[in-house]
Amino acid sequence: MSYTVAIVGRPNVGKSTLFNRLLEQRKAIVDDISGVTRDRQYGVADWAGKTFNVIDTGGFVPDTQDIFEKEIRKQVRIAIDEADAIIFMVDVAVGITDLDDAMADLLRRSKKPVFLAVNKVDNGERELEANEFYSLGFEKFYTLSSLSGTGSGELLDAVVESMKEEDSALTDGMDLPKFAIIGQPNVGKSSLLNALIGSERTIVSDIAGTTRDTIHTHYNLFQKEFILIDTAGIRKKSKEKDDLEFYSIIRAIKAMDEADVCLLVLDAEKGVTAQDVSIFSLAVRKGKGIVILVNKWDLAEKETNTARDYEKTLKQKLAPFTDVPVLFISAKDKTRIFKVIEIALSVYDCKSQKISTSKLNDTMLKAVEAYHAPVVRGHSVKIKFITQLPTVVPSFAFFTNYPDDIKLPYRNYLENQLRTHFNFKGVPIRIFFRKK
């Protein structure tokens, strides 16, 4: 089961700083919407051997009266509905504000665990001042400084303790390939799903999932059998586009966790946006197989080599992981729809393949011999043995005399050689160097 933690709070309390500390990197999506510029950030965090999703619900910059408080409250409601746990951040330097009170009132009604994080507590005086926030009525109370990291460990210990070890969402079809349809709103995810299962007399059944409103459809036709995880059915609880996008982000993240292969749907007319790249990067980090579907291709203006040039531009934006299949489709006209299934199943097979140790060494040691690792500090780096690790994501251990001296360019060379000699199209690869 995927576990999602949302960081909520009014502006300038340190949500993004805590988010970046949890991920140990900055990960942002920037959308240009009329009159509004904002960052939407989400990613994967690891703590005490457990992995969970983190969403930063940060900041709108409004250009109309009263819209700010309204939008923030909407985001808190969405976080309450969709996340498994909430980190409610407040600022000790400012004290309790009316907006803090309003958020606290919403959060107290939730049955989700709420962790009150009093931020900017970096000295003894502020530690005393933080006691004011006990009046908000939350039992899980933590003081920290997201900038320096002080106290964040105690908060994270409590968050991972609230996680339960649960089985997968599916009660049936556990061994079948699972494909998630992901992407931004209005790119044609629903149309794709309907084209795949609606026009034929398919054998389908809805299997209850852990994620509310996520539908798992069992497809069994034409000697093809798999589970489709649909993230397209987003209920428009508001007409605001921002809410719809926030829903789609959370649903897509949870669908990724369950899926073997992600079908990332893009809009041919809009091209590749920063949000598309961020969704792609998150799927790569989670080690999922990926197929890029450029939808609405029937509406795109075409000349000679249009598809080739489009794919080239697309892969430049997705770099460095570019070994992914790209398919130009029209869900509306059902163009190349069933090719989607064939390619998705092919990527699943690539992701599931196990290469024998003897074959791996015969092939890769020749590649190592053809191009040796650079000499570092007078050390001649030698790779003696390679084996595939028993992991869900294809992972390979290279045993060498100086594992710490192998740099990124040579790692990339080894990955390219693996992809050249073995078919891993659409599949992220993990490479580890270990002491021989």
PDB file of N, CA and C in Angstrom, residues 255-328:
ATOM      1  N   ALA A 255      -1.407   5.614  -7.631  1.00  0.00           N
ATOM      2  CA  ALA A 255      -1.514   4.617  -8.704  1.00  0.00           C
ATOM      3  C   ALA A 255      -0.139   4.096  -9.098  1.00  0.00           C
ATOM      4  N   MET A 256       0.857   4.986  -9.123  1.00  0.00           N
ATOM      5  CA  MET A 256       2.230   4.572  -9.438  1.00  0.00           C
ATOM      6  C   MET A 256       2.712   3.499  -8.476  1.00  0.00           C
ATOM      7  N   ASP A 257       2.407   3.673  -7.196  1.00  0.00           N
ATOM      8  CA  ASP A 257       2.887   2.731  -6.192  1.00  0.00           C
ATOM      9  C   ASP A 257       2.373   1.321  -6.453  1.00  0.00           C
ATOM     10  N   GLU A 258       1.160   1.210  -6.986  1.00  0.00           N
ATOM     11  CA  GLU A 258       0.572  -0.106  -7.217  1.00  0.00           C
ATOM     12  C   GLU A 258       0.977  -0.701  -8.559  1.00  0.00           C
ATOM     13  N   ALA A 259       1.375   0.133  -9.515  1.00  0.00           N
ATOM     14  CA  ALA A 259       1.551  -0.304 -10.897  1.00  0.00           C
ATOM     15  C   ALA A 259       2.919  -0.934 -11.144  1.00  0.00           C
ATOM     16  N   ASP A 260       2.965  -1.784 -12.165  1.00  0.00           N
ATOM     17  CA  ASP A 260       4.238  -2.275 -12.712  1.00  0.00           C
ATOM     18  C   ASP A 260       4.715  -1.366 -13.833  1.00  0.00           C
ATOM     19  N   VAL A 261       3.762  -0.921 -14.653  1.00  0.00           N
ATOM     20  CA  VAL A 261       4.075  -0.052 -15.794  1.00  0.00           C
ATOM     21  C   VAL A 261       3.135   1.140 -15.768  1.00  0.00           C
ATOM     22  N   CYS A 262       3.679   2.336 -15.974  1.00  0.00           N
ATOM     23  CA  CYS A 262       2.883   3.557 -16.030  1.00  0.00           C
ATOM     24  C   CYS A 262       2.712   3.994 -17.484  1.00  0.00           C
ATOM     25  N   LEU A 263       1.471   4.230 -17.868  1.00  0.00           N
ATOM     26  CA  LEU A 263       1.171   4.765 -19.193  1.00  0.00           C
ATOM     27  C   LEU A 263       0.992   6.269 -19.038  1.00  0.00           C
ATOM     28  N   LEU A 264       2.031   7.030 -19.364  1.00  0.00           N
ATOM     29  CA  LEU A 264       2.001   8.485 -19.191  1.00  0.00           C
ATOM     30  C   LEU A 264       1.410   9.122 -20.440  1.00  0.00           C
ATOM     31  N   VAL A 265       0.241   9.729 -20.284  1.00  0.00           N
ATOM     32  CA  VAL A 265      -0.479  10.316 -21.414  1.00  0.00           C
ATOM     33  C   VAL A 265      -0.144  11.805 -21.509  1.00  0.00           C
ATOM     34  N   LEU A 266       0.283  12.228 -22.702  1.00  0.00           N
ATOM     35  CA  LEU A 266       0.575  13.631 -22.971  1.00  0.00           C
ATOM     36  C   LEU A 266      -0.407  14.171 -24.009  1.00  0.00           C
ATOM     37  N   ASP A 267      -0.559  15.486 -24.024  1.00  0.00           N
ATOM     38  CA  ASP A 267      -1.407  16.153 -25.012  1.00  0.00           C
ATOM     39  C   ASP A 267      -0.527  16.616 -26.166  1.00  0.00           C
ATOM     40  N   ALA A 268      -0.767  16.093 -27.363  1.00  0.00           N
ATOM     41  CA  ALA A 268       0.088  16.409 -28.516  1.00  0.00           C
ATOM     42  C   ALA A 268       0.104  17.895 -28.823  1.00  0.00           C
ATOM     43  N   GLU A 269      -1.024  18.570 -28.583  1.00  0.00           N
ATOM     44  CA  GLU A 269      -1.096  19.991 -28.917  1.00  0.00           C
ATOM     45  C   GLU A 269      -0.340  20.857 -27.915  1.00  0.00           C
ATOM     46  N   LYS A 270      -0.339  20.445 -26.644  1.00  0.00           N
ATOM     47  CA  LYS A 270       0.328  21.246 -25.608  1.00  0.00           C
ATOM     48  C   LYS A 270       1.822  20.963 -25.516  1.00  0.00           C
ATOM     49  N   GLY A 271       2.243  19.788 -25.996  1.00  0.00           N
ATOM     50  CA  GLY A 271       3.645  19.429 -25.865  1.00  0.00           C
ATOM     51  C   GLY A 271       3.966  18.964 -24.457  1.00  0.00           C
ATOM     52  N   VAL A 272       5.249  18.887 -24.163  1.00  0.00           N
ATOM     53  CA  VAL A 272       5.699  18.384 -22.868  1.00  0.00           C
ATOM     54  C   VAL A 272       5.863  19.557 -21.906  1.00  0.00           C
ATOM     55  N   THR A 273       5.138  19.527 -20.796  1.00  0.00           N
ATOM     56  CA  THR A 273       5.228  20.600 -19.808  1.00  0.00           C
ATOM     57  C   THR A 273       6.127  20.175 -18.649  1.00  0.00           C
ATOM     58  N   ALA A 274       6.442  21.120 -17.789  1.00  0.00           N
ATOM     59  CA  ALA A 274       7.271  20.825 -16.617  1.00  0.00           C
ATOM     60  C   ALA A 274       6.582  19.816 -15.713  1.00  0.00           C
ATOM     61  N   GLN A 275       5.249  19.875 -15.643  1.00  0.00           N
ATOM     62  CA  GLN A 275       4.529  18.934 -14.787  1.00  0.00           C
ATOM     63  C   GLN A 275       4.609  17.516 -15.359  1.00  0.00           C
ATOM     64  N   ASP A 276       4.546  17.398 -16.684  1.00  0.00           N
ATOM     65  CA  ASP A 276       4.717  16.083 -17.319  1.00  0.00           C
ATOM     66  C   ASP A 276       6.084  15.497 -16.969  1.00  0.00           C
ATOM     67  N   VAL A 277       7.116  16.326 -17.054  1.00  0.00           N
ATOM     68  CA  VAL A 277       8.474  15.870 -16.758  1.00  0.00           C
ATOM     69  C   VAL A 277       8.586  15.438 -15.306  1.00  0.00           C
ATOM     70  N   SER A 278       7.930  16.161 -14.407  1.00  0.00           N
ATOM     71  CA  SER A 278       7.995  15.817 -12.987  1.00  0.00           C
ATOM     72  C   SER A 278       7.281  14.502 -12.695  1.00  0.00           C
ATOM     73  N   ILE A 279       6.131  14.285 -13.337  1.00  0.00           N
ATOM     74  CA  ILE A 279       5.421  13.014 -13.167  1.00  0.00           C
ATOM     75  C   ILE A 279       6.288  11.875 -13.710  1.00  0.00           C
ATOM     76  N   PHE A 280       6.908  12.100 -14.859  1.00  0.00           N
ATOM     77  CA  PHE A 280       7.805  11.103 -15.450  1.00  0.00           C
ATOM     78  C   PHE A 280       8.964  10.794 -14.508  1.00  0.00           C
ATOM     79  N   SER A 281       9.585  11.838 -13.976  1.00  0.00           N
ATOM     80  CA  SER A 281      10.743  11.658 -13.089  1.00  0.00           C
ATOM     81  C   SER A 281      10.364  10.901 -11.822  1.00  0.00           C
ATOM     82  N   LEU A 282       9.171  11.151 -11.308  1.00  0.00           N
ATOM     83  CA  LEU A 282       8.722  10.453 -10.109  1.00  0.00           C
ATOM     84  C   LEU A 282       8.527   8.967 -10.403  1.00  0.00           C
ATOM     85  N   ALA A 283       7.965   8.645 -11.557  1.00  0.00           N
ATOM     86  CA  ALA A 283       7.785   7.241 -11.948  1.00  0.00           C
ATOM     87  C   ALA A 283       9.134   6.550 -12.099  1.00  0.00           C
ATOM     88  N   VAL A 284      10.114   7.264 -12.649  1.00  0.00           N
ATOM     89  CA  VAL A 284      11.469   6.703 -12.794  1.00  0.00           C
ATOM     90  C   VAL A 284      12.064   6.437 -11.423  1.00  0.00           C
ATOM     91  N   ARG A 285      11.919   7.395 -10.517  1.00  0.00           N
ATOM     92  CA  ARG A 285      12.485   7.226  -9.179  1.00  0.00           C
ATOM     93  C   ARG A 285      11.840   6.047  -8.449  1.00  0.00           C
ATOM     94  N   LYS A 286      10.568   5.825  -8.716  1.00  0.00           N
ATOM     95  CA  LYS A 286       9.881   4.696  -8.101  1.00  0.00           C
ATOM     96  C   LYS A 286      10.202   3.381  -8.805  1.00  0.00           C
ATOM     97  N   GLY A 287      10.981   3.437  -9.891  1.00  0.00           N
ATOM     98  CA  GLY A 287      11.407   2.225 -10.579  1.00  0.00           C
ATOM     99  C   GLY A 287      10.328   1.568 -11.410  1.00  0.00           C
ATOM    100  N   LYS A 288       9.380   2.343 -11.913  1.00  0.00           N
ATOM    101  CA  LYS A 288       8.284   1.783 -12.690  1.00  0.00           C
ATOM    102  C   LYS A 288       8.634   1.739 -14.179  1.00  0.00           C
ATOM    103  N   GLY A 289       8.105   0.728 -14.862  1.00  0.00           N
ATOM    104  CA  GLY A 289       8.187   0.730 -16.310  1.00  0.00           C
ATOM    105  C   GLY A 289       7.362   1.881 -16.858  1.00  0.00           C
ATOM    106  N   ILE A 290       7.782   2.449 -17.994  1.00  0.00           N
ATOM    107  CA  ILE A 290       7.107   3.640 -18.509  1.00  0.00           C
ATOM    108  C   ILE A 290       6.890   3.520 -20.009  1.00  0.00           C
ATOM    109  N   VAL A 291       5.677   3.885 -20.444  1.00  0.00           N
ATOM    110  CA  VAL A 291       5.353   4.037 -21.856  1.00  0.00           C
ATOM    111  C   VAL A 291       4.795   5.451 -22.030  1.00  0.00           C
ATOM    112  N   ILE A 292       5.345   6.210 -22.977  1.00  0.00           N
ATOM    113  CA  ILE A 292       4.865   7.564 -23.249  1.00  0.00           C
ATOM    114  C   ILE A 292       3.823   7.497 -24.360  1.00  0.00           C
ATOM    115  N   LEU A 293       2.632   8.005 -24.095  1.00  0.00           N
ATOM    116  CA  LEU A 293       1.557   8.026 -25.083  1.00  0.00           C
ATOM    117  C   LEU A 293       1.231   9.476 -25.443  1.00  0.00           C
ATOM    118  N   VAL A 294       1.522   9.860 -26.673  1.00  0.00           N
ATOM    119  CA  VAL A 294       1.213  11.214 -27.131  1.00  0.00           C
ATOM    120  C   VAL A 294      -0.184  11.165 -27.740  1.00  0.00           C
ATOM    121  N   ASN A 295      -1.167  11.624 -26.966  1.00  0.00           N
ATOM    122  CA  ASN A 295      -2.565  11.536 -27.375  1.00  0.00           C
ATOM    123  C   ASN A 295      -2.982  12.760 -28.198  1.00  0.00           C
ATOM    124  N   LYS A 296      -4.133  12.650 -28.838  1.00  0.00           N
ATOM    125  CA  LYS A 296      -4.700  13.704 -29.694  1.00  0.00           C
ATOM    126  C   LYS A 296      -3.799  13.974 -30.892  1.00  0.00           C
ATOM    127  N   TRP A 297      -3.108  12.931 -31.351  1.00  0.00           N
ATOM    128  CA  TRP A 297      -2.207  13.092 -32.496  1.00  0.00           C
ATOM    129  C   TRP A 297      -2.978  13.445 -33.760  1.00  0.00           C
ATOM    130  N   ASP A 298      -4.277  13.106 -33.775  1.00  0.00           N
ATOM    131  CA  ASP A 298      -5.109  13.431 -34.936  1.00  0.00           C
ATOM    132  C   ASP A 298      -5.314  14.932 -35.085  1.00  0.00           C
ATOM    133  N   LEU A 299      -5.133  15.682 -33.991  1.00  0.00           N
ATOM    134  CA  LEU A 299      -5.337  17.133 -34.023  1.00  0.00           C
ATOM    135  C   LEU A 299      -4.056  17.900 -34.316  1.00  0.00           C
ATOM    136  N   ALA A 300      -2.917  17.228 -34.260  1.00  0.00           N
ATOM    137  CA  ALA A 300      -1.636  17.914 -34.466  1.00  0.00           C
ATOM    138  C   ALA A 300      -1.396  18.172 -35.947  1.00  0.00           C
ATOM    139  N   GLU A 301      -0.838  19.343 -36.229  1.00  0.00           N
ATOM    140  CA  GLU A 301      -0.459  19.660 -37.611  1.00  0.00           C
ATOM    141  C   GLU A 301       0.786  18.869 -37.979  1.00  0.00           C
ATOM    142  N   LYS A 302       0.719  18.204 -39.107  1.00  0.00           N
ATOM    143  CA  LYS A 302       1.799  17.279 -39.455  1.00  0.00           C
ATOM    144  C   LYS A 302       2.469  17.670 -40.766  1.00  0.00           C
ATOM    145  N   GLU A 303       3.775  17.483 -40.772  1.00  0.00           N
ATOM    146  CA  GLU A 303       4.582  17.606 -41.978  1.00  0.00           C
ATOM    147  C   GLU A 303       5.464  16.372 -42.043  1.00  0.00           C
ATOM    148  N   THR A 304       6.361  16.334 -42.998  1.00  0.00           N
ATOM    149  CA  THR A 304       7.293  15.214 -43.082  1.00  0.00           C
ATOM    150  C   THR A 304       8.155  15.162 -41.832  1.00  0.00           C
ATOM    151  N   ASN A 305       8.238  13.975 -41.235  1.00  0.00           N
ATOM    152  CA  ASN A 305       9.072  13.732 -40.047  1.00  0.00           C
ATOM    153  C   ASN A 305       8.570  14.450 -38.788  1.00  0.00           C
ATOM    154  N   THR A 306       7.292  14.826 -38.767  1.00  0.00           N
ATOM    155  CA  THR A 306       6.750  15.500 -37.577  1.00  0.00           C
ATOM    156  C   THR A 306       6.883  14.620 -36.338  1.00  0.00           C
ATOM    157  N   ALA A 307       6.498  13.349 -36.457  1.00  0.00           N
ATOM    158  CA  ALA A 307       6.560  12.438 -35.322  1.00  0.00           C
ATOM    159  C   ALA A 307       7.998  12.234 -34.854  1.00  0.00           C
ATOM    160  N   ARG A 308       8.910  12.088 -35.814  1.00  0.00           N
ATOM    161  CA  ARG A 308      10.319  11.895 -35.458  1.00  0.00           C
ATOM    162  C   ARG A 308      10.862  13.097 -34.691  1.00  0.00           C
ATOM    163  N   ASP A 309      10.565  14.302 -35.199  1.00  0.00           N
ATOM    164  CA  ASP A 309      11.058  15.515 -34.544  1.00  0.00           C
ATOM    165  C   ASP A 309      10.412  15.706 -33.174  1.00  0.00           C
ATOM    166  N   TYR A 310       9.124  15.378 -33.070  1.00  0.00           N
ATOM    167  CA  TYR A 310       8.413  15.497 -31.798  1.00  0.00           C
ATOM    168  C   TYR A 310       9.043  14.570 -30.767  1.00  0.00           C
ATOM    169  N   GLU A 311       9.310  13.338 -31.177  1.00  0.00           N
ATOM    170  CA  GLU A 311       9.912  12.364 -30.261  1.00  0.00           C
ATOM    171  C   GLU A 311      11.308  12.804 -29.830  1.00  0.00           C
ATOM    172  N   LYS A 312      12.074  13.375 -30.750  1.00  0.00           N
ATOM    173  CA  LYS A 312      13.419  13.853 -30.413  1.00  0.00           C
ATOM    174  C   LYS A 312      13.361  14.949 -29.357  1.00  0.00           C
ATOM    175  N   THR A 313      12.455  15.915 -29.558  1.00  0.00           N
ATOM    176  CA  THR A 313      12.289  17.006 -28.585  1.00  0.00           C
ATOM    177  C   THR A 313      11.812  16.473 -27.243  1.00  0.00           C
ATOM    178  N   LEU A 314      10.888  15.526 -27.303  1.00  0.00           N
ATOM    179  CA  LEU A 314      10.351  14.919 -26.089  1.00  0.00           C
ATOM    180  C   LEU A 314      11.452  14.266 -25.268  1.00  0.00           C
ATOM    181  N   LYS A 315      12.287  13.483 -25.915  1.00  0.00           N
ATOM    182  CA  LYS A 315      13.330  12.761 -25.189  1.00  0.00           C
ATOM    183  C   LYS A 315      14.415  13.697 -24.664  1.00  0.00           C
ATOM    184  N   GLN A 316      14.631  14.806 -25.339  1.00  0.00           N
ATOM    185  CA  GLN A 316      15.579  15.795 -24.818  1.00  0.00           C
ATOM    186  C   GLN A 316      15.102  16.349 -23.481  1.00  0.00           C
ATOM    187  N   LYS A 317      13.801  16.535 -23.347  1.00  0.00           N
ATOM    188  CA  LYS A 317      13.245  17.059 -22.098  1.00  0.00           C
ATOM    189  C   LYS A 317      13.201  16.005 -20.996  1.00  0.00           C
ATOM    190  N   LEU A 318      13.167  14.722 -21.403  1.00  0.00           N
ATOM    191  CA  LEU A 318      13.091  13.647 -20.416  1.00  0.00           C
ATOM    192  C   LEU A 318      14.466  13.137 -20.011  1.00  0.00           C
ATOM    193  N   ALA A 319      15.520  13.635 -20.642  1.00  0.00           N
ATOM    194  CA  ALA A 319      16.882  13.172 -20.362  1.00  0.00           C
ATOM    195  C   ALA A 319      17.171  13.278 -18.860  1.00  0.00           C
ATOM    196  N   PRO A 320      17.993  12.354 -18.306  1.00  0.00           N
ATOM    197  CA  PRO A 320      18.870  11.418 -19.022  1.00  0.00           C
ATOM    198  C   PRO A 320      18.238  10.078 -19.370  1.00  0.00           C
ATOM    199  N   PHE A 321      17.052   9.749 -18.811  1.00  0.00           N
ATOM    200  CA  PHE A 321      16.442   8.456 -19.108  1.00  0.00           C
ATOM    201  C   PHE A 321      15.595   8.592 -20.370  1.00  0.00           C
ATOM    202  N   THR A 322      16.148   8.177 -21.491  1.00  0.00           N
ATOM    203  CA  THR A 322      15.464   8.357 -22.771  1.00  0.00           C
ATOM    204  C   THR A 322      15.121   7.043 -23.465  1.00  0.00           C
ATOM    205  N   ASP A 323      15.507   5.914 -22.865  1.00  0.00           N
ATOM    206  CA  ASP A 323      15.237   4.617 -23.486  1.00  0.00           C
ATOM    207  C   ASP A 323      13.814   4.175 -23.155  1.00  0.00           C
ATOM    208  N   VAL A 324      12.850   4.971 -23.628  1.00  0.00           N
ATOM    209  CA  VAL A 324      11.441   4.697 -23.357  1.00  0.00           C
ATOM    210  C   VAL A 324      10.670   4.649 -24.677  1.00  0.00           C
ATOM    211  N   PRO A 325       9.686   3.756 -24.777  1.00  0.00           N
ATOM    212  CA  PRO A 325       8.871   3.718 -25.995  1.00  0.00           C
ATOM    213  C   PRO A 325       7.925   4.906 -26.049  1.00  0.00           C
ATOM    214  N   VAL A 326       7.789   5.499 -27.228  1.00  0.00           N
ATOM    215  CA  VAL A 326       6.886   6.622 -27.448  1.00  0.00           C
ATOM    216  C   VAL A 326       5.903   6.218 -28.540  1.00  0.00           C
ATOM    217  N   LEU A 327       4.618   6.366 -28.239  1.00  0.00           N
ATOM    218  CA  LEU A 327       3.586   5.958 -29.188  1.00  0.00           C
ATOM    219  C   LEU A 327       2.637   7.131 -29.415  1.00  0.00           C
ATOM    220  N   PHE A 328       2.368   7.419 -30.681  1.00  0.00           N
ATOM    221  CA  PHE A 328       1.466   8.516 -31.045  1.00  0.00           C
ATOM    222  C   PHE A 328       0.081   7.928 -31.288  1.00  0.00           C
TER     223      PHE A 328
END
